[in-house]
Amino acid sequence: MAEVVHMIDSEVFLAFSTYATIVVLKMMLMSFMTSYFRMTKKAFSNPEDTNLSAKTSEDRKKLVRVDPDVERVRRCHLNDLENIVPFVVIGLLYALTGPDLSMALLHFRVFVGLPELWPLLWGCSQLFLWLTG
Amino acid sequence: MAEVVHMIDSEVFLAFSTYATIVVLKMMLMSFMTSYFRMTKKAFSNPEDTNLSAKTSEDRKKLVRVDPDVERVRRCHLNDLENIVPFVVIGLLYALTGPDLSMALLHFRVFVGLPELWPLLWGCSQLFLWLTG
Amino acid sequence: MAEVVHMIDSEVFLAFSTYATIVVLKMMLMSFMTSYFRMTKKAFSNPEDTNLSAKTSEDRKKLVRVDPDVERVRRCHLNDLENIVPFVVIGLLYALTGPDLSMALLHFRVFVGLPELWPLLWGCSQLFLWLTG
């Protein structure tokens, strides 16, 4: 019994909290990016959102459209959501099993760092493909 | 150690549970609203869902379509999901840090109340725009 | 106070962890299914994903398209997400209230088993419709 309490209070749980907060904040940033792209690209999904960007009714209707860049940000957001829910649920249960701190840190860092590593790996694979023909 | 246990048992955690349940139930309602709009607007996304609404094969194919109102409800559902995941994750971690009860209640209520306040604020801004030009 | 600690350590929480992990793993499988369908159906959403599937620039542009089977898997994934978030949040809070183990198991199993029961029930309803006219 005392062990479980110790686990919640432990550095593993603290590390989990830190990394969970980082990924959630990163995900919330996507909301603002969606707004930003919708504003700059002038591609809205609700007719009432177009009031500030166009004056006449005709112009407003044209702004209710699908923009590839906006859709890309929305896919990123959904993708984040699909990856964060498993991370938080399994990470929480994993933290409660009382793992070794270094192992737990490794797991959390791999998960949080992978999206930043991914473009690097992708770039390397592209370079390899280009070099080999 | 005893402090953490106290936090889980505290009124802050109770308040978090209440508000988390409210927002989750509100989100689950969107599933039923999607079904309702799909039924009344007769706009389905799977061919096998159209069996009850049309008899002939020709009519069924016409029902596999995209309806703006159904898409609006689906966007609301996705939007709820995108906001509830951060609320639950950060709220849970926040509740475990043992904040002051009144501050925690303020934060939870602002988050849960904001969607209800939003149309009000939006209406005011529209009125302002209409008055000023 | 001791009771809450007992609850986290209890078999109910263990059962919750098991079923939560099952549904989350099942959801993560949908990511791989989406990749699989995108590969086999050759329907991508980002232009840079088509590099391996087509050589010329003309062919690549044709692969950035919407495929009904891919969309179906994506809807399944989103649907899973929409159902798993309430299950995890409400299930966690429910497990912390210290319910009877048999009742908790019943609730968890009904939720996890329903998707497998659903096609059966659907098949029965179709048979009934076919028999009655």
CSV table of N, CA and C in Angstrom, one decimal, chain C residues 59-129:
chain,number,residue,atom,x,y,z
C,59,ASP,N,2.4,11.1,-61.9
C,59,ASP,CA,1.8,10.0,-61.2
C,59,ASP,C,1.6,10.3,-59.8
C,60,ARG,N,2.6,11.1,-59.2
C,60,ARG,CA,2.5,11.4,-57.8
C,60,ARG,C,1.3,12.2,-57.5
C,61,LYS,N,1.0,13.2,-58.3
C,61,LYS,CA,-0.2,14.1,-58.1
C,61,LYS,C,-1.5,13.3,-58.1
C,62,LYS,N,-1.5,12.2,-58.9
C,62,LYS,CA,-2.7,11.4,-58.9
C,62,LYS,C,-2.9,10.6,-57.7
C,63,LEU,N,-1.9,10.4,-56.9
C,63,LEU,CA,-2.0,9.6,-55.7
C,63,LEU,C,-2.5,10.4,-54.5
C,64,VAL,N,-2.5,11.7,-54.6
C,64,VAL,CA,-3.0,12.5,-53.5
C,64,VAL,C,-4.5,12.6,-53.7
C,65,ARG,N,-5.2,11.5,-53.2
C,65,ARG,CA,-6.6,11.4,-53.5
C,65,ARG,C,-7.3,10.8,-52.2
C,66,VAL,N,-8.7,10.9,-52.3
C,66,VAL,CA,-9.5,10.3,-51.2
C,66,VAL,C,-10.0,9.0,-51.6
C,67,ASP,N,-9.8,8.0,-50.8
C,67,ASP,CA,-10.2,6.6,-51.1
C,67,ASP,C,-11.3,6.2,-50.0
C,68,PRO,N,-12.5,5.7,-50.5
C,68,PRO,CA,-13.5,5.4,-49.5
C,68,PRO,C,-13.1,4.4,-48.4
C,69,ASP,N,-12.2,3.4,-48.7
C,69,ASP,CA,-11.8,2.5,-47.7
C,69,ASP,C,-10.9,3.1,-46.7
C,70,VAL,N,-10.0,4.0,-47.2
C,70,VAL,CA,-9.1,4.8,-46.2
C,70,VAL,C,-9.9,5.7,-45.3
C,71,GLU,N,-11.0,6.3,-45.9
C,71,GLU,CA,-11.8,7.2,-45.1
C,71,GLU,C,-12.6,6.4,-44.0
C,72,ARG,N,-13.0,5.2,-44.4
C,72,ARG,CA,-13.7,4.3,-43.5
C,72,ARG,C,-12.8,4.0,-42.3
C,73,VAL,N,-11.5,3.6,-42.5
C,73,VAL,CA,-10.6,3.3,-41.4
C,73,VAL,C,-10.4,4.6,-40.6
C,74,ARG,N,-10.3,5.7,-41.2
C,74,ARG,CA,-10.0,7.0,-40.5
C,74,ARG,C,-11.2,7.3,-39.6
C,75,ARG,N,-12.5,7.0,-40.1
C,75,ARG,CA,-13.6,7.3,-39.3
C,75,ARG,C,-13.7,6.3,-38.1
C,76,CYS,N,-13.2,5.0,-38.4
C,76,CYS,CA,-13.2,4.1,-37.2
C,76,CYS,C,-12.2,4.6,-36.2
C,77,HIS,N,-11.0,5.1,-36.6
C,77,HIS,CA,-10.0,5.6,-35.7
C,77,HIS,C,-10.6,6.7,-34.9
C,78,LEU,N,-11.2,7.7,-35.5
C,78,LEU,CA,-11.8,8.8,-34.8
C,78,LEU,C,-12.9,8.4,-33.9
C,79,ASN,N,-13.7,7.4,-34.3
C,79,ASN,CA,-14.8,6.9,-33.5
C,79,ASN,C,-14.2,6.2,-32.2
C,80,ASP,N,-13.1,5.4,-32.4
C,80,ASP,CA,-12.4,4.8,-31.3
C,80,ASP,C,-12.0,5.9,-30.3
C,81,LEU,N,-11.4,6.9,-30.8
C,81,LEU,CA,-10.9,8.0,-30.0
C,81,LEU,C,-12.0,8.6,-29.2
C,82,GLU,N,-13.1,8.9,-29.9
C,82,GLU,CA,-14.3,9.5,-29.2
C,82,GLU,C,-14.9,8.6,-28.1
C,83,ASN,N,-14.7,7.3,-28.3
C,83,ASN,CA,-15.3,6.4,-27.2
C,83,ASN,C,-14.3,6.1,-26.1
C,84,ILE,N,-13.0,6.1,-26.5
C,84,ILE,CA,-12.0,5.7,-25.5
C,84,ILE,C,-11.7,6.8,-24.5
C,85,VAL,N,-11.8,8.1,-24.9
C,85,VAL,CA,-11.6,9.2,-24.0
C,85,VAL,C,-12.6,9.2,-22.8
C,86,PRO,N,-13.9,9.1,-23.1
C,86,PRO,CA,-14.9,9.0,-22.0
C,86,PRO,C,-14.7,7.7,-21.2
C,87,PHE,N,-14.3,6.6,-21.8
C,87,PHE,CA,-14.1,5.3,-21.1
C,87,PHE,C,-13.0,5.5,-20.1
C,88,VAL,N,-11.9,6.1,-20.5
C,88,VAL,CA,-10.7,6.2,-19.6
C,88,VAL,C,-11.0,7.2,-18.5
C,89,VAL,N,-11.6,8.3,-18.9
C,89,VAL,CA,-11.8,9.4,-17.8
C,89,VAL,C,-12.8,8.9,-16.8
C,90,ILE,N,-14.0,8.4,-17.3
C,90,ILE,CA,-15.1,8.0,-16.4
C,90,ILE,C,-14.7,6.7,-15.7
C,91,GLY,N,-14.0,5.8,-16.4
C,91,GLY,CA,-13.6,4.6,-15.8
C,91,GLY,C,-12.6,4.8,-14.7
C,92,LEU,N,-11.7,5.8,-14.8
C,92,LEU,CA,-10.7,6.1,-13.8
C,92,LEU,C,-11.4,6.6,-12.6
C,93,LEU,N,-12.3,7.6,-12.8
C,93,LEU,CA,-13.0,8.2,-11.7
C,93,LEU,C,-13.9,7.2,-11.0
C,94,TYR,N,-14.5,6.3,-11.8
C,94,TYR,CA,-15.3,5.2,-11.2
C,94,TYR,C,-14.5,4.2,-10.4
C,95,ALA,N,-13.3,3.9,-10.9
C,95,ALA,CA,-12.4,3.0,-10.1
C,95,ALA,C,-12.0,3.6,-8.8
C,96,LEU,N,-11.9,4.9,-8.8
C,96,LEU,CA,-11.5,5.6,-7.5
C,96,LEU,C,-12.6,5.7,-6.5
C,97,THR,N,-13.9,5.5,-6.9
C,97,THR,CA,-15.0,5.5,-6.0
C,97,THR,C,-15.1,4.2,-5.2
C,98,GLY,N,-14.2,3.2,-5.6
C,98,GLY,CA,-14.2,2.0,-4.9
C,98,GLY,C,-15.5,1.1,-5.1
C,99,PRO,N,-15.8,0.8,-6.3
C,99,PRO,CA,-17.0,0.0,-6.6
C,99,PRO,C,-16.7,-1.5,-6.3
C,100,ASP,N,-17.8,-2.2,-6.2
C,100,ASP,CA,-17.7,-3.7,-6.1
C,100,ASP,C,-17.0,-4.3,-7.3
C,101,LEU,N,-16.1,-5.2,-7.0
C,101,LEU,CA,-15.2,-5.7,-8.1
C,101,LEU,C,-16.1,-6.4,-9.2
C,102,SER,N,-17.1,-7.2,-8.9
C,102,SER,CA,-17.9,-7.8,-9.9
C,102,SER,C,-18.6,-6.8,-10.8
C,103,MET,N,-19.2,-5.8,-10.1
C,103,MET,CA,-19.9,-4.8,-10.9
C,103,MET,C,-19.0,-4.0,-11.8
C,104,ALA,N,-17.8,-3.7,-11.3
C,104,ALA,CA,-16.8,-2.9,-12.1
C,104,ALA,C,-16.4,-3.8,-13.3
C,105,LEU,N,-16.1,-5.1,-13.1
C,105,LEU,CA,-15.7,-6.0,-14.2
C,105,LEU,C,-16.8,-6.0,-15.2
C,106,LEU,N,-18.1,-6.1,-14.8
C,106,LEU,CA,-19.2,-6.2,-15.7
C,106,LEU,C,-19.2,-4.9,-16.6
C,107,HIS,N,-19.1,-3.7,-15.9
C,107,HIS,CA,-19.1,-2.5,-16.7
C,107,HIS,C,-17.9,-2.4,-17.7
C,108,PHE,N,-16.7,-2.8,-17.3
C,108,PHE,CA,-15.6,-2.7,-18.2
C,108,PHE,C,-15.7,-3.7,-19.3
C,109,ARG,N,-16.2,-4.9,-19.0
C,109,ARG,CA,-16.3,-5.9,-20.0
C,109,ARG,C,-17.4,-5.6,-21.0
C,110,VAL,N,-18.5,-5.0,-20.6
C,110,VAL,CA,-19.6,-4.6,-21.5
C,110,VAL,C,-19.0,-3.6,-22.5
C,111,PHE,N,-18.3,-2.6,-21.9
C,111,PHE,CA,-17.7,-1.6,-22.8
C,111,PHE,C,-16.8,-2.1,-23.8
C,112,VAL,N,-15.8,-3.0,-23.3
C,112,VAL,CA,-14.8,-3.5,-24.2
C,112,VAL,C,-15.4,-4.5,-25.2
C,113,GLY,N,-16.4,-5.3,-24.7
C,113,GLY,CA,-16.9,-6.4,-25.5
C,113,GLY,C,-18.0,-5.9,-26.6
C,114,LEU,N,-18.6,-4.7,-26.3
C,114,LEU,CA,-19.6,-4.2,-27.2
C,114,LEU,C,-19.3,-4.1,-28.6
C,115,PRO,N,-18.1,-3.6,-29.0
C,115,PRO,CA,-17.7,-3.5,-30.4
C,115,PRO,C,-17.7,-4.9,-31.1
C,116,GLU,N,-17.4,-5.9,-30.2
C,116,GLU,CA,-17.3,-7.3,-30.8
C,116,GLU,C,-18.7,-7.8,-30.9
C,117,LEU,N,-19.6,-7.4,-30.0
C,117,LEU,CA,-21.0,-7.9,-30.0
C,117,LEU,C,-21.8,-7.2,-31.1
C,118,TRP,N,-21.4,-6.0,-31.4
C,118,TRP,CA,-22.2,-5.1,-32.3
C,118,TRP,C,-22.5,-5.8,-33.6
C,119,PRO,N,-21.5,-6.3,-34.3
C,119,PRO,CA,-21.7,-6.9,-35.6
C,119,PRO,C,-22.7,-8.1,-35.5
C,120,LEU,N,-22.7,-8.8,-34.4
C,120,LEU,CA,-23.6,-9.9,-34.1
C,120,LEU,C,-25.0,-9.4,-34.1
C,121,LEU,N,-25.2,-8.4,-33.2
C,121,LEU,CA,-26.6,-7.8,-33.1
C,121,LEU,C,-27.0,-7.2,-34.4
C,122,TRP,N,-26.1,-6.5,-35.1
C,122,TRP,CA,-26.5,-5.9,-36.4
C,122,TRP,C,-26.9,-7.0,-37.4
C,123,GLY,N,-26.2,-8.1,-37.4
C,123,GLY,CA,-26.5,-9.2,-38.3
C,123,GLY,C,-27.9,-9.8,-37.9
C,124,CYS,N,-28.2,-9.9,-36.6
C,124,CYS,CA,-29.5,-10.4,-36.2
C,124,CYS,C,-30.6,-9.5,-36.7
C,125,SER,N,-30.4,-8.1,-36.5
C,125,SER,CA,-31.4,-7.2,-36.9
C,125,SER,C,-31.6,-7.2,-38.4
C,126,GLN,N,-30.6,-7.4,-39.2
C,126,GLN,CA,-30.7,-7.6,-40.6
C,126,GLN,C,-31.5,-8.8,-41.0
C,127,LEU,N,-31.2,-9.9,-40.3
C,127,LEU,CA,-32.0,-11.2,-40.5
C,127,LEU,C,-33.4,-11.0,-40.2
C,128,PHE,N,-33.7,-10.2,-39.1
C,128,PHE,CA,-35.1,-10.0,-38.8
C,128,PHE,C,-35.8,-9.1,-39.8
C,129,LEU,N,-35.1,-8.1,-40.3
C,129,LEU,CA,-35.7,-7.3,-41.4
C,129,LEU,C,-35.9,-8.1,-42.7
